Tab-separated table of C-alpha atoms in Angstrom:
chain	number	residue	atom	x	y	z
G	1212	UNK	CA	-12.366	-21.214	-12.765
G	1213	UNK	CA	-15.019	-23.956	-13.706
G	1214	UNK	CA	-16.010	-22.282	-17.120
G	1215	UNK	CA	-19.931	-21.566	-16.564
G	1216	UNK	CA	-22.873	-21.727	-19.563
G	1217	UNK	CA	-25.913	-19.840	-18.778
G	1218	UNK	CA	-28.576	-18.841	-20.958
G	1219	UNK	CA	-28.460	-15.050	-22.521
G	1220	UNK	CA	-31.173	-14.096	-21.596
G	1221	UNK	CA	-34.799	-14.978	-19.696
G	1222	UNK	CA	-38.475	-13.517	-18.677
G	1223	UNK	CA	-40.499	-14.081	-16.214
G	1224	UNK	CA	-43.874	-13.564	-14.837
G	1225	UNK	CA	-44.392	-11.312	-11.624
G	1226	UNK	CA	-45.065	-12.910	-8.798
G	1227	UNK	CA	-44.022	-16.377	-10.319
G	1228	UNK	CA	-40.970	-18.342	-9.306
G	1229	UNK	CA	-37.474	-17.510	-11.738
G	1230	UNK	CA	-35.199	-20.529	-12.584
G	1231	UNK	CA	-32.144	-19.760	-14.124
G	1232	UNK	CA	-30.299	-22.764	-15.023
G	1233	UNK	CA	-26.338	-22.961	-14.967
G	1234	UNK	CA	-24.397	-25.954	-16.529
G	1235	UNK	CA	-20.164	-26.015	-14.501
G	1236	UNK	CA	-19.722	-29.815	-15.783
G	1237	UNK	CA	-16.193	-29.490	-15.527
G	1238	UNK	CA	-16.285	-28.047	-11.847
G	1239	UNK	CA	-14.147	-29.658	-9.637
G	1240	UNK	CA	-14.260	-30.698	-5.832
G	1241	UNK	CA	-13.124	-28.231	-3.606
G	1242	UNK	CA	-15.326	-25.272	-6.094
G	1243	UNK	CA	-18.361	-23.409	-4.468
G	1244	UNK	CA	-21.507	-22.046	-6.855
G	1245	UNK	CA	-22.367	-18.908	-6.179
G	1246	UNK	CA	-24.726	-16.414	-7.565
G	1247	UNK	CA	-24.410	-12.901	-8.275
G	1248	UNK	CA	-26.382	-10.295	-9.808
G	1249	UNK	CA	-26.476	-6.979	-10.419
G	1250	UNK	CA	-29.065	-4.276	-11.577
G	1251	UNK	CA	-28.260	-1.607	-13.995
G	1252	UNK	CA	-25.803	0.466	-12.752
G	1253	UNK	CA	-25.174	-0.907	-9.748
G	1254	UNK	CA	-22.549	-3.538	-8.620
G	1255	UNK	CA	-22.113	-7.467	-8.156
G	1256	UNK	CA	-24.628	-7.625	-5.426
G	1257	UNK	CA	-24.050	-11.214	-3.713
G	1258	UNK	CA	-27.295	-13.600	-3.933
G	1259	UNK	CA	-26.241	-17.504	-2.179
G	1260	UNK	CA	-23.837	-19.857	-2.857
G	1261	UNK	CA	-23.878	-23.431	-2.325
G	1262	UNK	CA	-21.199	-27.185	-2.799
G	1263	UNK	CA	-23.047	-29.852	-3.159
G	1264	UNK	CA	-25.872	-29.999	-0.315
G	1265	UNK	CA	-29.431	-27.419	-1.732
G	1266	UNK	CA	-29.437	-23.667	0.226
G	1267	UNK	CA	-31.825	-21.129	0.439
G	1268	UNK	CA	-31.621	-17.934	1.934
G	1269	UNK	CA	-33.870	-14.858	2.113
G	1270	UNK	CA	-32.829	-13.911	-1.797
G	1271	UNK	CA	-33.493	-17.220	-3.453
G	1272	UNK	CA	-32.778	-21.225	-3.599
G	1273	UNK	CA	-30.219	-22.783	-4.660
G	1274	UNK	CA	-30.136	-26.430	-6.377
G	1275	UNK	CA	-27.445	-28.242	-6.977
G	1276	UNK	CA	-27.222	-31.405	-9.589
G	1277	UNK	CA	-26.198	-34.509	-6.859
G	1278	UNK	CA	-23.409	-34.735	-9.533
G	1279	UNK	CA	-23.070	-31.288	-8.928
G	1280	UNK	CA	-22.400	-30.717	-12.699
G	1281	UNK	CA	-25.838	-27.899	-13.153
G	1282	UNK	CA	-27.449	-26.100	-10.888
G	1283	UNK	CA	-30.572	-23.982	-10.197
G	1284	UNK	CA	-31.541	-20.960	-9.029
G	1285	UNK	CA	-34.900	-19.411	-8.031
G	1286	UNK	CA	-36.527	-16.382	-7.119
G	1287	UNK	CA	-39.639	-17.480	-5.414
G	1288	UNK	CA	-41.397	-14.885	-5.864
G	1289	UNK	CA	-39.701	-12.425	-8.165
G	1290	UNK	CA	-40.974	-9.213	-8.593
G	1291	UNK	CA	-39.621	-6.148	-10.736
G	1292	UNK	CA	-36.881	-5.197	-8.833
G	1293	UNK	CA	-35.426	-8.828	-10.082
G	1294	UNK	CA	-34.595	-7.804	-13.053
G	1295	UNK	CA	-30.921	-7.770	-13.470
G	1296	UNK	CA	-28.418	-10.388	-15.273
G	1297	UNK	CA	-27.656	-12.800	-12.701
G	1298	UNK	CA	-24.047	-14.549	-13.050
G	1299	UNK	CA	-22.814	-17.832	-11.499
G	1300	UNK	CA	-19.500	-18.194	-10.786
G	1301	UNK	CA	-16.937	-21.212	-9.704
G	1302	UNK	CA	-15.005	-20.616	-7.386
G	1303	UNK	CA	-12.768	-22.763	-4.843
G	1304	UNK	CA	-12.641	-22.531	-1.752
G	1305	UNK	CA	-9.404	-21.850	-0.002
G	1306	UNK	CA	-7.330	-18.238	-0.482
G	1307	UNK	CA	-9.393	-14.599	-1.789
G	1308	UNK	CA	-10.407	-15.690	-5.064
G	1309	UNK	CA	-11.071	-13.465	-7.671
G	1310	UNK	CA	-14.394	-14.206	-9.272
G	1311	UNK	CA	-14.163	-14.355	-12.623
G	1312	UNK	CA	-17.310	-13.622	-14.512
G	1313	UNK	CA	-19.048	-14.363	-17.524
G	1314	UNK	CA	-21.764	-13.136	-19.563
G	1315	UNK	CA	-24.681	-14.013	-17.147
G	1316	UNK	CA	-28.288	-14.134	-18.093
G	1317	UNK	CA	-29.870	-10.792	-18.420
G	1318	UNK	CA	-33.963	-12.267	-16.373
G	1319	UNK	CA	-36.314	-9.459	-16.930
G	1320	UNK	CA	-39.412	-9.362	-15.324
G	1321	UNK	CA	-42.785	-8.753	-16.651
G	1322	UNK	CA	-45.249	-6.667	-14.686
M	1370	UNK	CA	-23.653	3.310	6.559
M	1371	UNK	CA	-22.074	1.885	3.268
M	1372	UNK	CA	-19.824	-0.886	3.202
M	1373	UNK	CA	-18.280	-0.389	0.610
M	1374	UNK	CA	-17.843	3.011	-1.164
M	1375	UNK	CA	-16.411	4.660	-3.804
M	1376	UNK	CA	-15.600	7.844	-5.365
M	1377	UNK	CA	-16.221	9.889	-7.268
M	1378	UNK	CA	-19.559	8.154	-8.904
M	1379	UNK	CA	-18.847	10.551	-12.420
M	1380	UNK	CA	-15.231	11.361	-13.678
M	1381	UNK	CA	-15.020	12.968	-16.670
M	1382	UNK	CA	-11.529	14.111	-17.847
M	1383	UNK	CA	-9.013	14.163	-21.211
M	1384	UNK	CA	-7.043	12.387	-22.308
M	1385	UNK	CA	-3.728	12.429	-20.858
M	1386	UNK	CA	-4.284	13.532	-17.813
M	1387	UNK	CA	-3.954	11.412	-13.776
M	1388	UNK	CA	-6.787	10.664	-12.029
M	1389	UNK	CA	-7.653	8.702	-8.139
M	1390	UNK	CA	-10.299	6.116	-7.375
M	1391	UNK	CA	-10.582	5.591	-3.882
M	1392	UNK	CA	-11.792	3.168	-2.474
M	1393	UNK	CA	-13.168	2.873	1.172
M	1394	UNK	CA	-14.786	-0.688	3.620
M	1395	UNK	CA	-15.404	-0.544	6.685
M	1396	UNK	CA	-15.434	-4.364	6.901
M	1397	UNK	CA	-12.794	-5.387	8.106
M	1398	UNK	CA	-11.925	-7.847	5.374
M	1399	UNK	CA	-8.759	-8.249	4.345
M	1400	UNK	CA	-8.553	-8.560	0.809
M	1401	UNK	CA	-9.675	-5.758	-1.301
M	1402	UNK	CA	-10.376	-5.199	-5.493
M	1403	UNK	CA	-10.055	-3.761	-8.910
M	1404	UNK	CA	-13.250	-4.474	-11.119
M	1405	UNK	CA	-12.960	-2.562	-14.692
M	1406	UNK	CA	-16.904	-3.342	-16.763
M	1407	UNK	CA	-16.632	-1.878	-20.423
M	1408	UNK	CA	-19.258	-0.993	-22.710
M	1409	UNK	CA	-19.595	-4.400	-23.375
M	1410	UNK	CA	-20.782	-5.240	-19.921
M	1411	UNK	CA	-17.891	-7.892	-19.245
M	1412	UNK	CA	-16.660	-7.657	-15.392
M	1413	UNK	CA	-13.249	-8.427	-15.693
M	1414	UNK	CA	-10.763	-7.352	-12.391
M	1415	UNK	CA	-7.154	-5.234	-12.431
M	1416	UNK	CA	-5.980	-5.995	-9.161
M	1417	UNK	CA	-6.485	-7.371	-5.839
M	1418	UNK	CA	-4.504	-6.870	-2.826
M	1419	UNK	CA	-4.631	-9.051	0.578
M	1420	UNK	CA	-3.675	-6.766	4.356
M	1421	UNK	CA	-1.728	-4.505	1.556
M	1422	UNK	CA	-0.206	-6.386	-0.060
M	1423	UNK	CA	-0.767	-7.423	-4.732
M	1424	UNK	CA	-1.939	-11.079	-5.159
M	1425	UNK	CA	-3.277	-10.488	-8.400
M	1426	UNK	CA	-2.331	-8.512	-11.506
M	1427	UNK	CA	-3.761	-9.605	-14.381
M	1428	UNK	CA	-1.546	-7.859	-16.716
M	1429	UNK	CA	-2.851	-4.522	-16.426
M	1430	UNK	CA	-0.878	-1.347	-18.022
M	1431	UNK	CA	1.714	-0.061	-15.684
M	1432	UNK	CA	-0.367	3.303	-16.058
M	1433	UNK	CA	-2.485	2.154	-13.458
M	1434	UNK	CA	-1.131	2.039	-10.362
M	1435	UNK	CA	-2.876	0.630	-6.982
M	1436	UNK	CA	-1.966	1.357	-3.768
M	1437	UNK	CA	-3.474	0.634	-1.082
M	1438	UNK	CA	-2.074	2.648	2.758
M	1439	UNK	CA	-4.355	0.588	5.137
M	1440	UNK	CA	-5.863	-2.806	4.284
M	1441	UNK	CA	-9.397	-0.460	4.338
M	1442	UNK	CA	-8.351	1.523	1.899
M	1443	UNK	CA	-7.076	0.571	-1.913
M	1444	UNK	CA	-7.214	3.254	-4.235
M	1445	UNK	CA	-7.006	3.255	-8.346
M	1446	UNK	CA	-5.017	5.846	-10.252
M	1447	UNK	CA	-4.884	6.687	-13.205
M	1448	UNK	CA	-1.819	7.800	-15.602
M	1449	UNK	CA	-2.143	9.074	-19.074
M	1450	UNK	CA	-5.421	8.276	-19.793
M	1451	UNK	CA	-6.445	6.761	-23.228
M	1452	UNK	CA	-10.027	6.675	-24.398
M	1453	UNK	CA	-9.952	2.880	-23.927
M	1454	UNK	CA	-9.890	3.347	-20.413
M	1455	UNK	CA	-13.555	4.444	-19.989
M	1456	UNK	CA	-14.600	1.894	-18.046
M	1457	UNK	CA	-16.914	1.079	-14.636
M	1458	UNK	CA	-14.337	0.759	-12.715
M	1459	UNK	CA	-15.396	-1.192	-8.941
M	1460	UNK	CA	-13.823	-1.759	-6.327
M	1461	UNK	CA	-15.180	-4.693	-4.022
M	1462	UNK	CA	-13.583	-6.543	-0.437
M	1463	UNK	CA	-13.856	-10.234	0.707
M	1464	UNK	CA	-12.204	-12.016	4.117
M	1465	UNK	CA	-11.258	-15.063	4.800
M	1466	UNK	CA	-11.605	-16.653	0.972
M	1467	UNK	CA	-14.996	-16.668	-1.564
M	1468	UNK	CA	-17.203	-18.726	1.279
M	1469	UNK	CA	-17.975	-15.725	3.005
M	1470	UNK	CA	-18.773	-14.056	-0.875
M	1471	UNK	CA	-17.258	-10.377	-1.672
M	1472	UNK	CA	-19.354	-7.399	-1.172
M	1473	UNK	CA	-19.021	-4.339	-4.431
M	1474	UNK	CA	-18.401	-0.759	-4.958
M	1475	UNK	CA	-21.293	1.708	-6.667
M	1476	UNK	CA	-18.865	1.679	-9.017
M	1477	UNK	CA	-17.219	4.910	-10.118
M	1478	UNK	CA	-17.851	5.818	-14.573
M	1479	UNK	CA	-15.171	7.140	-15.467
M	1480	UNK	CA	-15.568	8.236	-19.150
M	1481	UNK	CA	-11.928	10.146	-20.689
M	1482	UNK	CA	-12.400	12.493	-23.321
């Protein structure tokens, strides 16, 4: 699995957009970028994933740079319930690959 | 309806005991996993099973024995519990490769005293 680098913590004001960066400079051509989050004491929750195009769903948007060496997860209107640890993971798309979690970014939404 | 359910949610036991944690998924997924989250909050994979067959075993002590009676269930049995086994254990499932995402259970907090 390619290594990812994320800032250890970030704050964001409630109602503003939260932009969480991730570096994955050694990503391979067949590897996807996945984002999960873990709200305190709960199991990790899938947010979004992408290969090279930008993606959007009801939870978030994912912006992947053209060289695919970094990405940004965007929570458009952060709420207090978005306070969590966010994990950026790269993983090949074949078989049932294990997820390797790093230390993630602890996002705190400020009222 | 809970997609991935684990029981019990909390488990407190003494050193040396044997205990089991059960996991069931109703998503029709063909692969199930056990992850361990220690006190430092690192999440690490322990095992994965695909259609009842072990496919990943991440150098977990052989006191840990996963059992998959069918593809909807993956139980974790732990023998001779040690203090260092205290952690939160998460079960997860996936289907057809990583692109379809993983679904995690809510975790079992094991405390060994």
